[in-house]
CSV table of C-alpha atoms in Angstrom, one decimal:
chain,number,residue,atom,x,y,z
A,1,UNK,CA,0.0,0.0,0.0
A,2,UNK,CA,1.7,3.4,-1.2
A,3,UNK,CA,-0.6,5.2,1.0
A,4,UNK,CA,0.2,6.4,5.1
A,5,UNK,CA,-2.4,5.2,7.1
A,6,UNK,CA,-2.7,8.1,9.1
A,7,UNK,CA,-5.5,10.8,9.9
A,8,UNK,CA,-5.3,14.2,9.8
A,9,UNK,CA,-5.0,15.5,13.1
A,10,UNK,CA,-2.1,18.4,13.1
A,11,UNK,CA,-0.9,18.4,16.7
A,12,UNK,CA,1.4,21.0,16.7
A,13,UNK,CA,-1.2,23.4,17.1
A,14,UNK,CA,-1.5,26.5,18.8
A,15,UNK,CA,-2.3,26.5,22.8
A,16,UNK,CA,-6.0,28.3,22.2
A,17,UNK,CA,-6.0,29.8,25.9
A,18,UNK,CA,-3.2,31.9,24.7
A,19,UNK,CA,-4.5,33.3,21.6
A,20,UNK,CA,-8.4,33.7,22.4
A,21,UNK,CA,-9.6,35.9,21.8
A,22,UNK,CA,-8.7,35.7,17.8
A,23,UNK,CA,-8.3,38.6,15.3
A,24,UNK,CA,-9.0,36.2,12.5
A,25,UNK,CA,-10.8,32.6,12.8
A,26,UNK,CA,-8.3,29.6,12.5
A,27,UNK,CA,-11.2,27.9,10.1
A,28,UNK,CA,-14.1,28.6,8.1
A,29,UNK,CA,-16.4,26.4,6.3
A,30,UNK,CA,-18.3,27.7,3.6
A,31,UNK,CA,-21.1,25.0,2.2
A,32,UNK,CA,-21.5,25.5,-1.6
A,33,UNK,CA,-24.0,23.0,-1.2
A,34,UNK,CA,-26.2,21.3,1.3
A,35,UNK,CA,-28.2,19.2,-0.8
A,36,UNK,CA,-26.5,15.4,-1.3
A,37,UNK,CA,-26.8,12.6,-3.6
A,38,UNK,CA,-27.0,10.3,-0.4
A,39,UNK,CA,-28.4,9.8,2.4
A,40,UNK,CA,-26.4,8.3,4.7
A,41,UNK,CA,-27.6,6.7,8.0
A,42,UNK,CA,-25.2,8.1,10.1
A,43,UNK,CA,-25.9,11.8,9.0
A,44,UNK,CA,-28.7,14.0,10.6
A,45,UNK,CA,-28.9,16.4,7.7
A,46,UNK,CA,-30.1,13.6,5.1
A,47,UNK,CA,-31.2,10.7,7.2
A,48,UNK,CA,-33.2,12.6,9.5
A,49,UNK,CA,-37.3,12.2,8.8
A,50,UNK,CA,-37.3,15.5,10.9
A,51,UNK,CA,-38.8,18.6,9.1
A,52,UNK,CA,-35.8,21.5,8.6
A,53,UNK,CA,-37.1,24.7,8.2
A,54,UNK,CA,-34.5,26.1,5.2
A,55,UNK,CA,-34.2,25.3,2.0
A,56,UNK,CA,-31.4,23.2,0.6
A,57,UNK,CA,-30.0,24.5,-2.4
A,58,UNK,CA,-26.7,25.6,-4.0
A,59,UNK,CA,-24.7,28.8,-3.2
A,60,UNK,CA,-24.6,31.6,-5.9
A,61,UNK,CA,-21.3,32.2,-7.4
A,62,UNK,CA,-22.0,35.8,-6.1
A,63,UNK,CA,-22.7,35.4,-2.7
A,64,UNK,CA,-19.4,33.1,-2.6
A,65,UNK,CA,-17.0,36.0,-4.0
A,66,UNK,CA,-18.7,38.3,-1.4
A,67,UNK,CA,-17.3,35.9,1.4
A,68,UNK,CA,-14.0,35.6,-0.3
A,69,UNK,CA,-13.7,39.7,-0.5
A,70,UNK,CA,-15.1,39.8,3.1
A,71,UNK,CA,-12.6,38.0,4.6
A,72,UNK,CA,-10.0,39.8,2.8
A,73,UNK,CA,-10.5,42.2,5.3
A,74,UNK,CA,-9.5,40.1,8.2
A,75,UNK,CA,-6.1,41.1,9.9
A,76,UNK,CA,-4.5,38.0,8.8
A,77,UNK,CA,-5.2,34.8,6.5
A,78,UNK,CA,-7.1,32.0,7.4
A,79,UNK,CA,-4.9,29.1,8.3
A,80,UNK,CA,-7.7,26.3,6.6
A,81,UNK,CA,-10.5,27.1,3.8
A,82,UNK,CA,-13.0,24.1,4.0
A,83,UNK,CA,-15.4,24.6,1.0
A,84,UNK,CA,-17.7,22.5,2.3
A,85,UNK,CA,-20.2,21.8,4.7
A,86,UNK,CA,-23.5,19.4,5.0
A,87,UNK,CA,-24.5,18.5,1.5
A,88,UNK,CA,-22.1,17.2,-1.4
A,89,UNK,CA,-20.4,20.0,-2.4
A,90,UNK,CA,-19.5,18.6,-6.4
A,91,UNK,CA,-23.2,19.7,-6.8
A,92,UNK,CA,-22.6,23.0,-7.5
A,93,UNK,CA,-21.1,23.7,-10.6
A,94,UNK,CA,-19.6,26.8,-10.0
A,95,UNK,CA,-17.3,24.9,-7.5
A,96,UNK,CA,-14.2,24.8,-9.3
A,97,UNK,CA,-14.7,29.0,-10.3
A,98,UNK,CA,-15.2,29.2,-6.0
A,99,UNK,CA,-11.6,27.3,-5.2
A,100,UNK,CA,-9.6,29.4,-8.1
A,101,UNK,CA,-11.3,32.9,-6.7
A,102,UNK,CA,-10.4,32.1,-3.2
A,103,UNK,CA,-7.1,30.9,-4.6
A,104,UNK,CA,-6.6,34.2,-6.0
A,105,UNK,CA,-7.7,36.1,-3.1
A,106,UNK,CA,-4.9,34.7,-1.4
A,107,UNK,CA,-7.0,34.2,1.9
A,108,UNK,CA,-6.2,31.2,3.1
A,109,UNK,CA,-3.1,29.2,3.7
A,110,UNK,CA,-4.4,25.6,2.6
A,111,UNK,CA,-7.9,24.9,0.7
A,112,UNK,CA,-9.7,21.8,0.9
A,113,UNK,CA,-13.0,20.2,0.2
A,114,UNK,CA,-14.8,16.9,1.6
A,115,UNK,CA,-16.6,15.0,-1.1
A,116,UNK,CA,-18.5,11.2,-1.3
A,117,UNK,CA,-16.3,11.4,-4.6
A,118,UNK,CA,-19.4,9.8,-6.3
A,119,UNK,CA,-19.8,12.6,-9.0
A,120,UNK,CA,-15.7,12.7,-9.9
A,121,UNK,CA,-14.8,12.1,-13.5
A,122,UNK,CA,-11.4,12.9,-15.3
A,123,UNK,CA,-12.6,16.6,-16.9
A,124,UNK,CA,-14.3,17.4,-13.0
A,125,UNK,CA,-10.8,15.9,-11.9
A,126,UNK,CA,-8.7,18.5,-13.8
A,127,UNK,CA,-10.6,21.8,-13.0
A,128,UNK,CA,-10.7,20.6,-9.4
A,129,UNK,CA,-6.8,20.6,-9.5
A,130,UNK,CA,-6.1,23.1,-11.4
A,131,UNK,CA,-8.4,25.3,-9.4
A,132,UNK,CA,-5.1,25.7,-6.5
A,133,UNK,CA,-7.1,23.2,-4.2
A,134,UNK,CA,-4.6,21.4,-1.5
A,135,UNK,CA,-6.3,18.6,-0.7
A,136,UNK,CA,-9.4,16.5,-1.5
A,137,UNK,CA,-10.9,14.0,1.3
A,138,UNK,CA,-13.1,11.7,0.0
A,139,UNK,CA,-15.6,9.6,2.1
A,140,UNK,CA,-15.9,6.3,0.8
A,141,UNK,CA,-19.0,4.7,2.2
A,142,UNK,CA,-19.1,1.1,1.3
A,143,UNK,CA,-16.6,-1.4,0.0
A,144,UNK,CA,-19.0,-2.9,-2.7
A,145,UNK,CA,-22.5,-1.6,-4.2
A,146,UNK,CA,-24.6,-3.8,-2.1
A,147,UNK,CA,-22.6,-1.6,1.1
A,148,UNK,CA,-23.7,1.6,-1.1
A,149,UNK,CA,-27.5,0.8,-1.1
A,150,UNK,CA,-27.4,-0.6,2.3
A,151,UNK,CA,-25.7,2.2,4.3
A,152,UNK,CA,-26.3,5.3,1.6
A,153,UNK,CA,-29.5,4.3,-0.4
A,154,UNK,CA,-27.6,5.1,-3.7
A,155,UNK,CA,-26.6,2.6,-6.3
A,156,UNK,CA,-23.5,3.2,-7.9
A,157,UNK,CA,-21.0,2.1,-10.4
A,158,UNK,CA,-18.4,0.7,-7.5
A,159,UNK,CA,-15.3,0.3,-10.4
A,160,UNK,CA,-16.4,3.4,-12.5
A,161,UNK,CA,-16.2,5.4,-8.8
A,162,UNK,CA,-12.9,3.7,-8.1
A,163,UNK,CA,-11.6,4.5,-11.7
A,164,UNK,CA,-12.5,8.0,-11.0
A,165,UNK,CA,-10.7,8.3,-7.9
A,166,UNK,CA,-7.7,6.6,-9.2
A,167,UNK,CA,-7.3,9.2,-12.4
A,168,UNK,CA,-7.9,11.8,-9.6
A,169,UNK,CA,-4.3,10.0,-7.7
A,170,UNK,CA,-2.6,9.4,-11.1
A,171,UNK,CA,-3.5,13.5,-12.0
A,172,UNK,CA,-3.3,15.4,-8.9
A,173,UNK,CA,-0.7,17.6,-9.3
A,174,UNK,CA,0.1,18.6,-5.6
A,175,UNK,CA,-2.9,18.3,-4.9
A,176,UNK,CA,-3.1,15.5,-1.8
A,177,UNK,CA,-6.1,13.2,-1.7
A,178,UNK,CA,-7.2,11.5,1.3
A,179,UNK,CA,-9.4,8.7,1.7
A,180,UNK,CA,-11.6,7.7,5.1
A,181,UNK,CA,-14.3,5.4,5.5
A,182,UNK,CA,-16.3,5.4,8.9
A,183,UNK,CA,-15.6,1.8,11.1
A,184,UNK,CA,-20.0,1.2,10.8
A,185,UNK,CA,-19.1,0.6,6.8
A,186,UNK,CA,-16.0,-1.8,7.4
A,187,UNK,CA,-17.4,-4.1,10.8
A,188,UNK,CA,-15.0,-7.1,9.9
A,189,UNK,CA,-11.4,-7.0,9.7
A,190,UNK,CA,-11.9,-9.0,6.0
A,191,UNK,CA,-13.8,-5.4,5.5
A,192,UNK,CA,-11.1,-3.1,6.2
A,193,UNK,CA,-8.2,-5.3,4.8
A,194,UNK,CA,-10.4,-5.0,1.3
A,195,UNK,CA,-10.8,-1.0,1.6
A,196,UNK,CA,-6.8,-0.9,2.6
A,197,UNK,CA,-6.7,-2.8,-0.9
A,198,UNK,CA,-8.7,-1.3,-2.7
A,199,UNK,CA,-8.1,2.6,-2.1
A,200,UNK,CA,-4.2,2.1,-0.4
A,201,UNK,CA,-2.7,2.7,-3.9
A,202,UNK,CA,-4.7,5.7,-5.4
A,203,UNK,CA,-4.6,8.0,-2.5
A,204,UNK,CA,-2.1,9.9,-0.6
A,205,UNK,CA,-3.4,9.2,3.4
A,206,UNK,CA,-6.2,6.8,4.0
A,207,UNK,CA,-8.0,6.4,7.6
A,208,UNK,CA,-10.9,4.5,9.3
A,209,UNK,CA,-12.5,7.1,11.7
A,210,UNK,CA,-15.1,5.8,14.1
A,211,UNK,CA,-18.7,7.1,13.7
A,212,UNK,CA,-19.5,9.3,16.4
A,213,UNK,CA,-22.7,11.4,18.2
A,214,UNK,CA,-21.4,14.5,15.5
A,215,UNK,CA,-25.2,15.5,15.3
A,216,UNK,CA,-27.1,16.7,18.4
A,217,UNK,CA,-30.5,15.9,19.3
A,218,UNK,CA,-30.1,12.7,16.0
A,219,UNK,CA,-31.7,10.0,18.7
A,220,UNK,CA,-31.6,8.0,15.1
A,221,UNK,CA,-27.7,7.2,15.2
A,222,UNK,CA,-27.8,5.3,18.1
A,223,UNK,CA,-30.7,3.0,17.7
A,224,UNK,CA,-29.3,2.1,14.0
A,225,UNK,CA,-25.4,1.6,15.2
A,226,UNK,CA,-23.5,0.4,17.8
A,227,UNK,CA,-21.1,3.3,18.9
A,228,UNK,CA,-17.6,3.1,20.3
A,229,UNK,CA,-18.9,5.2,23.1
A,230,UNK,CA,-15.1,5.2,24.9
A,231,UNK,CA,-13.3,6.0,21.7
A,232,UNK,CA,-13.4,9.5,20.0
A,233,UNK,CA,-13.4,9.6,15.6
A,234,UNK,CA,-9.9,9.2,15.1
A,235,UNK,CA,-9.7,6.2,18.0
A,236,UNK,CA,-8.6,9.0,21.0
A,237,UNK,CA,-10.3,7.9,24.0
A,238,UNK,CA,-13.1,10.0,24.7
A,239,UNK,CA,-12.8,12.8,27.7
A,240,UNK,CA,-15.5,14.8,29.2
A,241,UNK,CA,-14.9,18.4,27.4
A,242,UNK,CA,-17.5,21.5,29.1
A,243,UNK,CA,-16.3,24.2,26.9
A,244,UNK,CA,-16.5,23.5,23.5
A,245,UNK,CA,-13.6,25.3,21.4
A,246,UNK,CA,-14.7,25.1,18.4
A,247,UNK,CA,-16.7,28.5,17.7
A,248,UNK,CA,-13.7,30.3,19.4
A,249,UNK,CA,-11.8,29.5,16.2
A,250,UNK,CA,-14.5,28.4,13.8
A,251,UNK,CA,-17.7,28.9,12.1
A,252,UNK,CA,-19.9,27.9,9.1
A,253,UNK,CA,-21.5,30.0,6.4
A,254,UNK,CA,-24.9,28.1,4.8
A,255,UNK,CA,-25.5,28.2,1.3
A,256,UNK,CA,-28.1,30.9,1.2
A,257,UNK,CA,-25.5,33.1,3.7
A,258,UNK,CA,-26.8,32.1,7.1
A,259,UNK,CA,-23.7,31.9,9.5
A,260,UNK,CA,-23.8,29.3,12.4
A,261,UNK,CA,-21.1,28.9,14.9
A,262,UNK,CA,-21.1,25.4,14.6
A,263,UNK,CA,-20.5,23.0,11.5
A,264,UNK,CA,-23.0,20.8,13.5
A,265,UNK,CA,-25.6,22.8,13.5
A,266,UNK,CA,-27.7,21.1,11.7
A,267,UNK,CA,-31.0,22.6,12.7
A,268,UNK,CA,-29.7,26.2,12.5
A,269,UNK,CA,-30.5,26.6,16.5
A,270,UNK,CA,-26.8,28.4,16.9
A,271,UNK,CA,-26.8,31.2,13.7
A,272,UNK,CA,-24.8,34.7,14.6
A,273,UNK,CA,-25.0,36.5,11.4
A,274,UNK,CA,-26.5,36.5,8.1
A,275,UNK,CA,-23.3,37.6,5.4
A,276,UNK,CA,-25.9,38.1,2.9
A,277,UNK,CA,-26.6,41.1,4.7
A,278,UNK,CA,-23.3,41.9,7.0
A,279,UNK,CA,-19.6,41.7,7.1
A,280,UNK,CA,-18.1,39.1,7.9
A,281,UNK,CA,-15.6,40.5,9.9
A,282,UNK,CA,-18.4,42.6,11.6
A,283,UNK,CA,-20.4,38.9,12.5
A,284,UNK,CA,-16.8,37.4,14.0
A,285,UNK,CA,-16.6,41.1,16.2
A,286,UNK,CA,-20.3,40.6,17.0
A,287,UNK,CA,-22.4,41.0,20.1
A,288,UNK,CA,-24.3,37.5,19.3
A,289,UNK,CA,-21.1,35.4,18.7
A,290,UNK,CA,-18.9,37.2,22.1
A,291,UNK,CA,-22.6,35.9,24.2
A,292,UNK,CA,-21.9,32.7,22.8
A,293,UNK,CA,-18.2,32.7,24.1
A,294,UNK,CA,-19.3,34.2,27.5
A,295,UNK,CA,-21.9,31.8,28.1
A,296,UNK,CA,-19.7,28.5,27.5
A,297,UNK,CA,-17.0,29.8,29.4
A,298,UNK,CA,-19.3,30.8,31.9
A,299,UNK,CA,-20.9,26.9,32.2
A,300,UNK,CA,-24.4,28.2,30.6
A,301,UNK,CA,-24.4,26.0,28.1
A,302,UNK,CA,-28.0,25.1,28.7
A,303,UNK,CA,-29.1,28.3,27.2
A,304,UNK,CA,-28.4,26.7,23.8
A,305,UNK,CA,-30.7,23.9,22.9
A,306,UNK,CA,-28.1,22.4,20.8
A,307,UNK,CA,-25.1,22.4,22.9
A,308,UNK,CA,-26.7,21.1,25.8
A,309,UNK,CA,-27.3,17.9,24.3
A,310,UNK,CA,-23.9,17.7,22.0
A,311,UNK,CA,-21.4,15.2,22.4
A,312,UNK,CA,-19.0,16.7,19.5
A,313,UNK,CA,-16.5,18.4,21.7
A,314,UNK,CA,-15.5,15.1,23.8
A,315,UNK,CA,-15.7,12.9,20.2
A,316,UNK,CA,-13.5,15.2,18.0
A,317,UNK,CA,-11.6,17.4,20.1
A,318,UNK,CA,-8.3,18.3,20.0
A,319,UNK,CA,-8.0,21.6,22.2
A,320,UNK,CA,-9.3,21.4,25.8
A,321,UNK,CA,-9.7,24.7,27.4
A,322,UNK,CA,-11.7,23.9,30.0
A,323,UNK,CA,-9.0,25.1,32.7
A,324,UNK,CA,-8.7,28.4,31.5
A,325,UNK,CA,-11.9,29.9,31.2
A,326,UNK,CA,-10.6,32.7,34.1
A,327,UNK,CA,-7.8,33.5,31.7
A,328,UNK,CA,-9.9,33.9,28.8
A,329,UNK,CA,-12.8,35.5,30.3
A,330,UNK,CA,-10.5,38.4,31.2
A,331,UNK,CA,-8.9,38.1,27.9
A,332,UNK,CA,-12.6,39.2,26.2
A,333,UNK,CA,-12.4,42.1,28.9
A,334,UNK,CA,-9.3,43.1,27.7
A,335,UNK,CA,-10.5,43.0,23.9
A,336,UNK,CA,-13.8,45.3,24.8
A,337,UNK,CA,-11.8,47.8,26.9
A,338,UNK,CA,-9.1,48.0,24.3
A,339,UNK,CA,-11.9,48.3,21.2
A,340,UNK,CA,-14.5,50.4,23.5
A,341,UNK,CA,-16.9,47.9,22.6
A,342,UNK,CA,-20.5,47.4,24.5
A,343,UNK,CA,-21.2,43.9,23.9
């Protein structure tokens, strides 16, 4: 197998009680699409019978280059890109156009996107890596079609998807491309030995991650798997986490320009701007998302319907700041004072 089996967890990473609050986010998402092609039993957003109250529809090239010029006004670069979010992003057609502008813009430091790699084909292939993208992860679900159907209800062409993936490797310029399955899709160790095979030679980094709770108040993952409830995504053992980190570094921008702190959020119960309408760097400065902060640092998480019920931070969490909320608290103080802010 050419491929490192390895996830991609960077642990030399900043020490987030020393830097909150932050001038610039870490990490953005922006979801050029959050319709999908599958619906997968382990995701709330297309397995869920539960009615969602938003459309589901592509983002305009328009609204995308607005994002990318807002966030040219940040102090600095964003360290990741993710253009992405909860649908199947190769959907949109504009998506190559959306990595070369952000390319160009220079606002980010590495681009990526997250794809079920189903609607890849050699000219798709080409713009996508000659767009500037860094690296493609693509979630395999299933080692054979009868896994597809079973798991995704979608029927594919498993060897024209491989194919596809494989002139992807054999034309990726520098371009990395990474390749997960979750453990639910592999349950034997004849299943993963057969991924190993069949992906470890067209892909850079491949990885089993381990399905998780990801989706608050999505009672349905439990009752359809059996969950490794001691062992976090990438196989970490689970620890209790109270303050989640992740929107003091991070947030999502919807397709229509709805901005949620969370890339969890998939009933839109934690949205702190609207970039259709604002700045983006006037939503990150904002009264609504500097609440947010106070309140989990504060231990009022049960204000929020959706964080008082989510599971993500002790299941994929690589920053615990739990111990410094004192520190960080005064930090925001600092940051008002010096801005003569009312928040």
């Amino acid at each position: 197998m050419k491929a490192k089996n390895e996830n991609l967890v960077n642990m030399n990473r900043s020490k987030l009680q020393d830097v909150i609050p932050l001038s610039t986010p870490y990490t953005i998402a922006i979801d050029p699409c959050n319709l999908c092609n599958f619906k997968c039993e382990f995701c709330a957003m297309h397995a869920s019978d539960e009615k969602q109250d938003f459309k589901k529809q592509n983002m305009p090239l328009d609204l995308f280059k607005k994002i990318i010029d807002d966030l040219s006004e940040f102090p600095q670069k964003l360290k990741v890109l993710r253009i992405n979010g909860q649908g199947e992003p190769l959907i949109n057609i504009h998506l190559p156009e959306m990595i070369a502008y952000a390319k160009k813009k220079n606002i980010a430091d590495f681009i990526e996107i997250i794809t079920n790699g189903s609607l890849l084909q050699p000219d798709l292939n080409r713009k996508l890596v000659q767009s500037g993208l860094h690296r493609i992860r693509i979630s395999v679900e299933a080692v054979d079609e009868e896994g597809y159907l079973d798991l995704s209800k979608a029927k594919i062409d498993f060897n024209k998807f491989r194919d596809n993936i494989r002139d992807l490797y054999e034309n990726k310029g520098k371009c990395e491309i990474y390749v997960k399955i979750v453990d639910v899709a592999v349950p034997t160790e004849e299943d993963k030995q057969k991924f190993f095979a069949l992906f470890g030679d067209i892909c850079d980094r491949i990885f089993i991650d381990n399905v998780i709770p990801l989706w608050s108040d999505f009672n349905e993952l439990e009752e359809n798997f059996q969950l490794k409830t001691q062992l976090g995504v990438h196989g970490q053992v689970v620890k209790n986490v109270n303050v989640c980190p992740f929107p003091f570094y991070s947030f999502l921008i919807n397709p229509e320009g709805q901005v949620t702190a969370c890339c969890a959020d998939w009933k839109r119960k934690l949205v702190i701007g609207d970039v259709s309408k604002e700045k983006l760097i006037n939503i990150w400065n904002g009264q609504i998302l500097n609440k947010l902060w106070i309140n989990m640092l504060e231990g009022n998480m049960k204000n929020y319907e959706m964080c008082k019920k989510c599971l993500l931070p002790s299941y994929d969490c690589n920053d615990n700041i739990d111990e410094f909320t004192d520190v960080i608290l005064k930090n925001l103080e600092l940051k008002k004072g010096e801005n003569n802010e009312v928040w």
